[in-house]
Amino acid sequence: MDIKSLYLDELINEMKINNKQPAFRAKQIYQWIHGKLVASYDDMTNLPKDLRSMLKERYPLKVLEAVDSLVSEKDGTIKYLFRLSDNRVIESVLMKYHHGNSVCISSQVGCRMGCSFCASTIGGRERDLTASEMLDQIYRIQSMSGERVSNVVVMGTGEPLDNYDNLVRFIRILSDSEGLNISARNITVSTCGLPEEIRRLAQEELPITLALSLHAPNDDIRKKLMPIANKYELSEVMDAFAYYYEKTGRRLTFEYCLVEGINDEEEHARELSRLLRGYNCHVNLIPINPIKERSYVKSNSNKIQKFKNILEKYRINVTIRREMGSDINAACGQLRKSYIDQNS
Ligand code: SAH
């Protein structure tokens, strides 16, 4: 049993039924794991010694091991490479902003969505991450850096809605007041657009921010970049997104990677503006980060600015995403990839 993936009430039950421990003991254990972020039962100093050894034996506390990191000299962004208990590796990133520290986590080992510009999908999906493996990326980064993490974005490797149950469990524990207590409002989940899961998520009563990787103003262009567009038409995804807004009242975010010659023309900006008319939303324009396996090229900054100006003319909230850690920013997923290439 993976003790770090249990909700507090599940842990209370487990301790009561299988170990005859009172609820307050379960609560202490939960607070040590999720509030004080300890990496070992030995550090749970208010628990009796024999209880600690029983826990060690029955519920091994799995902790991610940082095997590499890269620090940006420009802005202090740190990329971490973590080893999981089955020796697979994942990447997470710590970004420091004026308003606080933000961590970008992975939700799966690899990804099966196949977006043509993305490095994380090249080897396919190996497996889902458990809730505890998602949590521990944040726990270890906060412990190692000694600085509080205030925002979390699920925008690393993987499609979070393709790992739905673990994702929801992760969000509930992360925002729990007995744990790290990161407000759901400060958690963003980015998806390539799975309509059924978006609708399901809308009903969870979790005030997170949902971001849609749109990347195109129409189905034709979207299909060139994202295989998932062959399965779901844009209209279906947009309807699910509208439903999410209706249910949660949370402003929607659209991510749009600009790829030279594919989706960055003025006509695309106008088409995008028409598509988004009537949505309470924010558009994040992302200069694409070229990966060596593909020939895509980043749009030049003039073109990006022009694209932005057109959206603004149509009164759409839009920002160009700041490129953090550009000096260590071999595209997302490449630290992991080079580690695997060297070690296989
Ligand atoms: N599967 C989810 C979350 C992971 S990808 C999703 O599709 O949203 C997180 C974001 O990074 C997405 O918007 C994705 O399109 C973007 N991304 C992937 N590869 C990129 C690259 N090479 N350059 C810029 N953005 C990229």
Short mmCIF file of C-alpha atoms and ligand atoms in Angstrom, two decimals:
data_model
loop_
_atom_site.label_atom_id
_atom_site.label_comp_id
_atom_site.label_asym_id
_atom_site.label_seq_id
_atom_site.Cartn_x
_atom_site.Cartn_y
_atom_site.Cartn_z
CA MET A 1 0.00 0.00 0.00
CA ASP A 2 1.24 3.46 -0.94
CA ILE A 3 0.65 5.41 2.27
CA LYS A 4 1.43 8.80 0.68
CA SER A 5 -1.44 8.42 -1.79
CA LEU A 6 -4.09 7.95 0.93
CA TYR A 7 -6.60 10.62 1.93
CA LEU A 8 -6.62 11.43 5.63
CA ASP A 9 -9.89 9.55 6.22
CA GLU A 10 -8.49 6.50 4.41
CA LEU A 11 -5.34 6.63 6.52
CA ILE A 12 -7.43 6.90 9.69
CA ASN A 13 -9.38 3.82 8.63
CA GLU A 14 -6.29 1.89 7.68
CA MET A 15 -4.61 2.62 11.00
CA LYS A 16 -7.75 1.84 12.96
CA ILE A 17 -8.79 -1.38 11.23
CA ASN A 18 -5.44 -2.97 10.45
CA ASN A 19 -3.22 -1.56 13.17
CA LYS A 20 -5.50 -0.65 16.06
CA GLN A 21 -4.11 2.87 16.14
CA PRO A 22 -6.26 5.81 17.22
CA ALA A 23 -7.26 8.52 14.74
CA PHE A 24 -4.90 11.10 16.21
CA ARG A 25 -1.91 8.88 15.33
CA ALA A 26 -3.06 8.66 11.72
CA LYS A 27 -3.41 12.43 11.68
CA GLN A 28 0.12 12.86 13.02
CA ILE A 29 1.49 10.57 10.32
CA TYR A 30 -0.46 12.45 7.65
CA GLN A 31 0.84 15.80 8.87
CA TRP A 32 4.44 14.56 8.89
CA ILE A 33 4.14 13.29 5.32
CA HIS A 34 2.09 16.06 3.72
CA GLY A 35 2.72 19.08 5.94
CA LYS A 36 6.27 18.71 7.19
CA LEU A 37 7.37 16.72 4.15
CA VAL A 38 9.62 14.28 6.01
CA ALA A 39 11.32 11.63 3.91
CA SER A 40 11.59 8.96 6.61
CA TYR A 41 9.59 7.53 9.50
CA ASP A 42 12.66 8.13 11.70
CA ASP A 43 11.92 11.85 11.51
CA MET A 44 8.39 11.46 12.91
CA THR A 45 9.64 12.20 16.40
CA ASN A 46 6.30 12.32 18.21
CA LEU A 47 5.48 8.70 17.26
CA PRO A 48 6.49 5.83 19.57
CA LYS A 49 9.52 3.92 18.31
CA ASP A 50 7.73 0.60 17.88
CA LEU A 51 5.03 2.27 15.81
CA ARG A 52 7.70 3.78 13.60
CA SER A 53 9.33 0.40 12.96
CA MET A 54 5.95 -1.19 12.24
CA LEU A 55 5.19 1.57 9.71
CA LYS A 56 8.60 1.17 8.10
CA GLU A 57 7.99 -2.49 7.57
CA ARG A 58 4.37 -2.42 6.48
CA TYR A 59 4.15 0.87 4.60
CA PRO A 60 7.54 1.65 3.06
CA LEU A 61 7.65 5.41 2.53
CA LYS A 62 8.55 5.92 -1.13
CA VAL A 63 10.53 9.07 -1.78
CA LEU A 64 11.66 10.44 -5.14
CA GLU A 65 15.40 10.63 -5.52
CA ALA A 66 16.87 13.66 -7.27
CA VAL A 67 19.50 12.28 -9.64
CA ASP A 68 20.33 15.45 -11.54
CA SER A 69 19.48 19.13 -11.68
CA LEU A 70 20.21 22.11 -13.89
CA VAL A 71 20.18 25.68 -12.59
CA SER A 72 19.58 28.65 -14.87
CA GLU A 73 22.09 31.43 -14.37
CA LYS A 74 19.61 33.88 -15.90
CA ASP A 75 16.62 33.56 -13.60
CA GLY A 76 17.27 30.80 -11.05
CA THR A 77 14.92 28.29 -12.69
CA ILE A 78 15.88 24.76 -11.64
CA LYS A 79 15.12 21.59 -13.57
CA TYR A 80 15.15 18.39 -11.55
CA LEU A 81 15.45 14.84 -12.74
CA PHE A 82 13.85 12.39 -10.27
CA ARG A 83 14.21 8.64 -10.10
CA LEU A 84 11.07 6.65 -9.24
CA SER A 85 11.14 3.45 -7.20
CA ASP A 86 11.05 1.36 -10.40
CA ASN A 87 14.11 3.27 -11.70
CA ARG A 88 12.18 5.22 -14.31
CA VAL A 89 12.93 8.94 -14.41
CA ILE A 90 10.78 12.07 -14.66
CA GLU A 91 11.39 15.83 -14.87
CA SER A 92 10.04 18.69 -12.78
CA VAL A 93 10.84 22.40 -12.85
CA LEU A 94 10.99 25.10 -10.17
CA MET A 95 10.39 28.64 -11.44
CA LYS A 96 10.88 31.69 -9.25
CA TYR A 97 8.56 34.62 -9.85
CA HIS A 98 7.99 37.83 -7.89
CA HIS A 99 4.63 36.52 -6.78
CA GLY A 100 6.08 33.23 -5.49
CA ASN A 101 7.56 29.91 -6.46
CA SER A 102 5.89 27.78 -9.05
CA VAL A 103 6.56 24.10 -9.70
CA CYS A 104 5.77 22.37 -12.98
CA ILE A 105 5.21 18.64 -12.50
CA SER A 106 4.89 15.57 -14.69
CA SER A 107 1.71 13.47 -14.55
CA GLN A 108 2.87 10.38 -16.48
CA VAL A 109 6.12 8.69 -17.45
CA GLY A 110 6.13 9.62 -21.12
CA CYS A 111 2.91 10.43 -22.96
CA ARG A 112 0.74 8.76 -25.57
CA MET A 113 -0.90 11.85 -27.06
CA GLY A 114 1.70 12.16 -29.80
CA CYS A 115 1.78 15.96 -30.32
CA SER A 116 4.25 16.44 -33.13
CA PHE A 117 6.28 19.28 -31.54
CA CYS A 118 6.67 17.69 -28.10
CA ALA A 119 9.71 15.79 -26.83
CA SER A 120 7.82 14.01 -24.04
CA THR A 121 5.77 11.88 -26.35
CA ILE A 122 8.55 10.40 -28.49
CA GLY A 123 8.94 7.17 -26.49
CA GLY A 124 5.20 6.86 -25.83
CA ARG A 125 3.64 6.42 -22.39
CA GLU A 126 5.42 4.04 -20.03
CA ARG A 127 3.01 4.36 -17.13
CA ASP A 128 0.84 6.71 -15.08
CA LEU A 129 2.27 8.43 -12.03
CA THR A 130 0.60 7.70 -8.71
CA ALA A 131 -0.81 10.57 -6.65
CA SER A 132 2.14 10.24 -4.28
CA GLU A 133 4.66 10.51 -7.12
CA MET A 134 2.98 13.71 -8.28
CA LEU A 135 2.92 15.10 -4.74
CA ASP A 136 6.50 14.13 -4.02
CA GLN A 137 7.84 16.20 -6.93
CA ILE A 138 6.58 19.25 -5.04
CA TYR A 139 7.52 17.96 -1.57
CA ARG A 140 11.11 17.20 -2.54
CA ILE A 141 11.56 20.49 -4.39
CA GLN A 142 10.21 22.51 -1.44
CA SER A 143 12.43 20.54 0.97
CA MET A 144 15.57 20.85 -1.14
CA SER A 145 15.13 24.52 -2.01
CA GLY A 146 13.94 25.46 1.49
CA GLU A 147 11.43 27.84 -0.10
CA ARG A 148 7.67 27.57 -0.04
CA VAL A 149 5.98 26.50 -3.25
CA SER A 150 2.87 28.62 -3.83
CA ASN A 151 1.77 27.60 -7.32
CA VAL A 152 1.66 24.29 -9.11
CA VAL A 153 1.20 23.71 -12.82
CA VAL A 154 0.55 20.24 -14.21
CA MET A 155 2.26 20.99 -17.51
CA GLY A 156 5.20 18.63 -17.48
CA THR A 157 5.38 15.28 -19.23
CA GLY A 158 2.08 13.46 -19.63
CA GLU A 159 -1.58 14.14 -20.23
CA PRO A 160 -3.07 14.71 -16.76
CA LEU A 161 -6.64 13.87 -17.82
CA ASP A 162 -5.37 10.54 -19.19
CA ASN A 163 -4.49 9.78 -15.54
CA TYR A 164 -7.73 11.14 -14.13
CA ASP A 165 -8.22 9.40 -10.79
CA ASN A 166 -4.66 9.90 -9.62
CA LEU A 167 -4.78 13.53 -10.73
CA VAL A 168 -7.90 14.31 -8.70
CA ARG A 169 -6.49 12.51 -5.66
CA PHE A 170 -3.27 14.51 -6.06
CA ILE A 171 -5.14 17.84 -6.19
CA ARG A 172 -7.29 17.04 -3.16
CA ILE A 173 -4.30 16.06 -1.02
CA LEU A 174 -2.17 18.98 -2.21
CA SER A 175 -4.87 21.49 -1.33
CA ASP A 176 -5.78 19.83 1.99
CA SER A 177 -5.41 22.13 5.01
CA GLU A 178 -3.73 19.32 6.97
CA GLY A 179 -1.15 18.98 4.20
CA LEU A 180 0.76 21.54 2.16
CA ASN A 181 -2.47 23.50 1.82
CA ILE A 182 -1.81 24.91 -1.64
CA SER A 183 -5.10 26.48 -2.68
CA ALA A 184 -6.76 24.80 -5.66
CA ARG A 185 -6.93 28.31 -7.13
CA ASN A 186 -3.15 28.19 -7.38
CA ILE A 187 -3.14 24.90 -9.26
CA THR A 188 -3.33 24.81 -13.06
CA VAL A 189 -3.98 21.67 -15.07
CA SER A 190 -3.10 21.75 -18.75
CA THR A 191 -4.78 19.34 -21.15
CA CYS A 192 -4.65 18.59 -24.85
CA GLY A 193 -8.47 18.44 -24.63
CA LEU A 194 -10.30 15.27 -23.62
CA PRO A 195 -13.96 16.37 -23.58
CA GLU A 196 -15.36 13.62 -21.37
CA GLU A 197 -12.77 14.14 -18.65
CA ILE A 198 -13.11 17.93 -18.83
CA ARG A 199 -16.82 17.54 -18.09
CA ARG A 200 -16.10 15.13 -15.27
CA LEU A 201 -13.56 17.49 -13.77
CA ALA A 202 -16.11 20.30 -13.89
CA GLN A 203 -18.20 18.34 -11.40
CA GLU A 204 -15.45 17.73 -8.84
CA GLU A 205 -15.91 21.14 -7.20
CA LEU A 206 -12.23 21.91 -7.37
CA PRO A 207 -11.60 25.57 -8.22
CA ILE A 208 -8.44 24.88 -10.22
CA THR A 209 -7.51 26.66 -13.42
CA LEU A 210 -7.93 24.59 -16.54
CA ALA A 211 -5.70 25.32 -19.52
CA LEU A 212 -6.40 23.98 -22.98
CA SER A 213 -3.55 23.33 -25.39
CA LEU A 214 -5.30 24.75 -28.42
CA HIS A 215 -2.40 25.55 -30.76
CA ALA A 216 -4.65 26.05 -33.79
CA PRO A 217 -7.69 28.11 -34.80
CA ASN A 218 -9.31 25.26 -36.75
CA ASP A 219 -9.45 21.46 -37.02
CA ASP A 220 -7.26 21.22 -40.12
CA ILE A 221 -4.24 22.87 -38.55
CA ARG A 222 -4.85 21.23 -35.20
CA LYS A 223 -4.76 17.80 -36.81
CA LYS A 224 -1.32 18.54 -38.23
CA LEU A 225 0.05 19.22 -34.76
CA MET A 226 -2.04 17.05 -32.44
CA PRO A 227 -3.27 13.52 -33.25
CA ILE A 228 -5.97 13.88 -30.57
CA ALA A 229 -7.68 16.35 -32.94
CA ASN A 230 -8.55 13.37 -35.16
CA LYS A 231 -10.53 11.88 -32.32
CA TYR A 232 -12.31 14.99 -31.02
CA GLU A 233 -13.40 17.93 -33.12
CA LEU A 234 -12.54 21.36 -31.84
CA SER A 235 -16.24 22.14 -31.39
CA GLU A 236 -16.60 19.21 -28.96
CA VAL A 237 -13.59 20.34 -26.93
CA MET A 238 -14.73 23.96 -26.90
CA ASP A 239 -18.21 22.91 -25.74
CA ALA A 240 -16.70 20.90 -22.88
CA PHE A 241 -14.55 23.88 -21.97
CA ALA A 242 -17.57 26.19 -21.97
CA TYR A 243 -19.31 23.70 -19.69
CA TYR A 244 -16.30 23.80 -17.35
CA TYR A 245 -16.64 27.58 -17.12
CA GLU A 246 -20.40 27.37 -16.58
CA LYS A 247 -19.94 24.92 -13.70
CA THR A 248 -16.91 26.45 -12.00
CA GLY A 249 -16.90 30.12 -12.96
CA ARG A 250 -13.13 29.80 -13.43
CA ARG A 251 -11.63 31.88 -16.21
CA LEU A 252 -10.31 29.63 -18.95
CA THR A 253 -6.77 29.60 -20.26
CA PHE A 254 -5.87 28.76 -23.83
CA GLU A 255 -2.31 27.88 -24.73
CA TYR A 256 -1.19 28.56 -28.27
CA CYS A 257 2.29 27.49 -29.38
CA LEU A 258 3.45 29.56 -32.32
CA VAL A 259 5.12 27.49 -35.02
CA GLU A 260 6.66 29.26 -37.97
CA GLY A 261 4.64 28.83 -41.15
CA ILE A 262 2.02 26.58 -39.58
CA ASN A 263 -0.23 28.54 -37.24
CA ASP A 264 1.33 31.99 -36.85
CA GLU A 265 -0.15 34.03 -39.73
CA GLU A 266 -2.37 37.08 -39.27
CA GLU A 267 -5.35 35.21 -40.69
CA HIS A 268 -4.85 32.57 -37.96
CA ALA A 269 -4.94 35.26 -35.29
CA ARG A 270 -8.21 36.57 -36.70
CA GLU A 271 -9.68 33.09 -36.93
CA LEU A 272 -8.61 32.41 -33.34
CA SER A 273 -10.25 35.64 -32.20
CA ARG A 274 -13.52 34.57 -33.77
CA LEU A 275 -13.26 31.13 -32.18
CA LEU A 276 -12.75 32.61 -28.70
CA ARG A 277 -15.41 35.30 -28.97
CA GLY A 278 -17.69 35.16 -25.96
CA TYR A 279 -15.36 33.10 -23.75
CA ASN A 280 -14.10 34.58 -20.47
CA CYS A 281 -10.54 33.59 -21.16
CA HIS A 282 -6.88 34.30 -21.25
CA VAL A 283 -4.60 33.35 -24.13
CA ASN A 284 -1.00 32.39 -23.52
CA LEU A 285 1.13 32.63 -26.64
CA ILE A 286 4.09 30.27 -26.41
CA PRO A 287 7.07 30.63 -28.72
CA ILE A 288 7.68 27.01 -29.61
CA ASN A 289 10.78 25.39 -28.19
CA PRO A 290 12.26 23.48 -31.15
CA ILE A 291 13.24 19.85 -30.53
CA LYS A 292 15.95 18.18 -32.52
CA GLU A 293 13.71 15.29 -33.61
CA ARG A 294 11.46 17.67 -35.60
CA SER A 295 12.01 20.47 -38.06
CA TYR A 296 9.64 23.00 -36.45
CA VAL A 297 10.94 26.54 -36.08
CA LYS A 298 10.00 29.22 -33.56
CA SER A 299 8.11 32.19 -35.00
CA ASN A 300 10.14 35.38 -34.94
CA SER A 301 9.34 37.96 -32.28
CA ASN A 302 7.84 40.46 -34.75
CA LYS A 303 5.35 37.90 -35.92
CA ILE A 304 4.49 36.93 -32.34
CA GLN A 305 3.93 40.58 -31.44
CA LYS A 306 1.71 41.07 -34.50
CA PHE A 307 -0.30 37.97 -33.57
CA LYS A 308 -0.77 39.37 -30.07
CA ASN A 309 -1.84 42.78 -31.37
CA ILE A 310 -4.57 41.25 -33.49
CA LEU A 311 -6.00 39.31 -30.54
CA GLU A 312 -5.93 42.51 -28.48
CA LYS A 313 -7.80 44.35 -31.19
CA TYR A 314 -10.55 41.80 -30.67
CA ARG A 315 -10.36 42.50 -26.91
CA ILE A 316 -8.94 39.13 -25.95
CA ASN A 317 -6.71 38.93 -22.86
CA VAL A 318 -3.37 37.77 -24.14
CA THR A 319 0.20 37.43 -22.91
CA ILE A 320 3.34 36.06 -24.46
CA ARG A 321 4.75 33.43 -22.15
CA ARG A 322 8.03 34.49 -20.60
CA GLU A 323 10.67 31.95 -21.44
CA MET A 324 12.06 30.84 -18.11
CA GLY A 325 15.45 29.18 -17.84
CA SER A 326 16.14 29.68 -21.53
CA ASP A 327 19.81 28.80 -20.95
CA ILE A 328 18.87 25.36 -19.57
CA ASN A 329 15.88 25.03 -21.78
CA ALA A 330 16.76 22.31 -24.14
CA ALA A 331 13.04 21.65 -24.77
CA CYS A 332 10.95 20.14 -22.02
CA GLY A 333 11.64 16.45 -21.55
CA GLN A 334 15.16 16.57 -22.92
CA LEU A 335 16.99 16.27 -19.59
CA ARG A 336 15.09 13.03 -19.11
CA LYS A 337 15.73 11.90 -22.65
CA SER A 338 19.47 12.47 -22.51
CA TYR A 339 19.66 10.62 -19.18
CA ILE A 340 17.84 7.63 -20.66
CA ASP A 341 20.01 7.69 -23.81
CA GLN A 342 23.18 7.69 -21.69
CA ASN A 343 22.04 4.98 -19.32
CA SER A 344 20.59 2.49 -21.74
N1 SAH B 1 -0.61 17.07 -22.06
C1 SAH B 1 -0.90 18.36 -21.48
C2 SAH B 1 0.16 18.87 -20.52
C3 SAH B 1 1.59 18.67 -20.89
S1 SAH B 1 2.22 19.66 -22.21
C4 SAH B 1 -1.19 19.35 -22.58
O1 SAH B 1 -1.16 18.97 -23.74
O2 SAH B 1 -1.49 20.50 -22.28
C5 SAH B 1 2.25 21.26 -21.51
C6 SAH B 1 2.30 22.38 -22.53
O3 SAH B 1 3.58 22.41 -23.15
C7 SAH B 1 1.28 22.19 -23.63
O4 SAH B 1 0.64 23.40 -23.93
C8 SAH B 1 2.17 21.72 -24.76
O5 SAH B 1 1.54 21.92 -25.97
C9 SAH B 1 3.42 22.55 -24.54
N2 SAH B 1 4.59 22.08 -25.26
C10 SAH B 1 4.95 20.81 -25.53
N3 SAH B 1 6.08 20.77 -26.26
C11 SAH B 1 6.44 22.05 -26.46
C12 SAH B 1 7.51 22.67 -27.16
N4 SAH B 1 8.44 21.95 -27.80
N5 SAH B 1 7.57 24.02 -27.14
C13 SAH B 1 6.64 24.75 -26.49
N6 SAH B 1 5.61 24.24 -25.82
C14 SAH B 1 5.50 22.89 -25.82
#
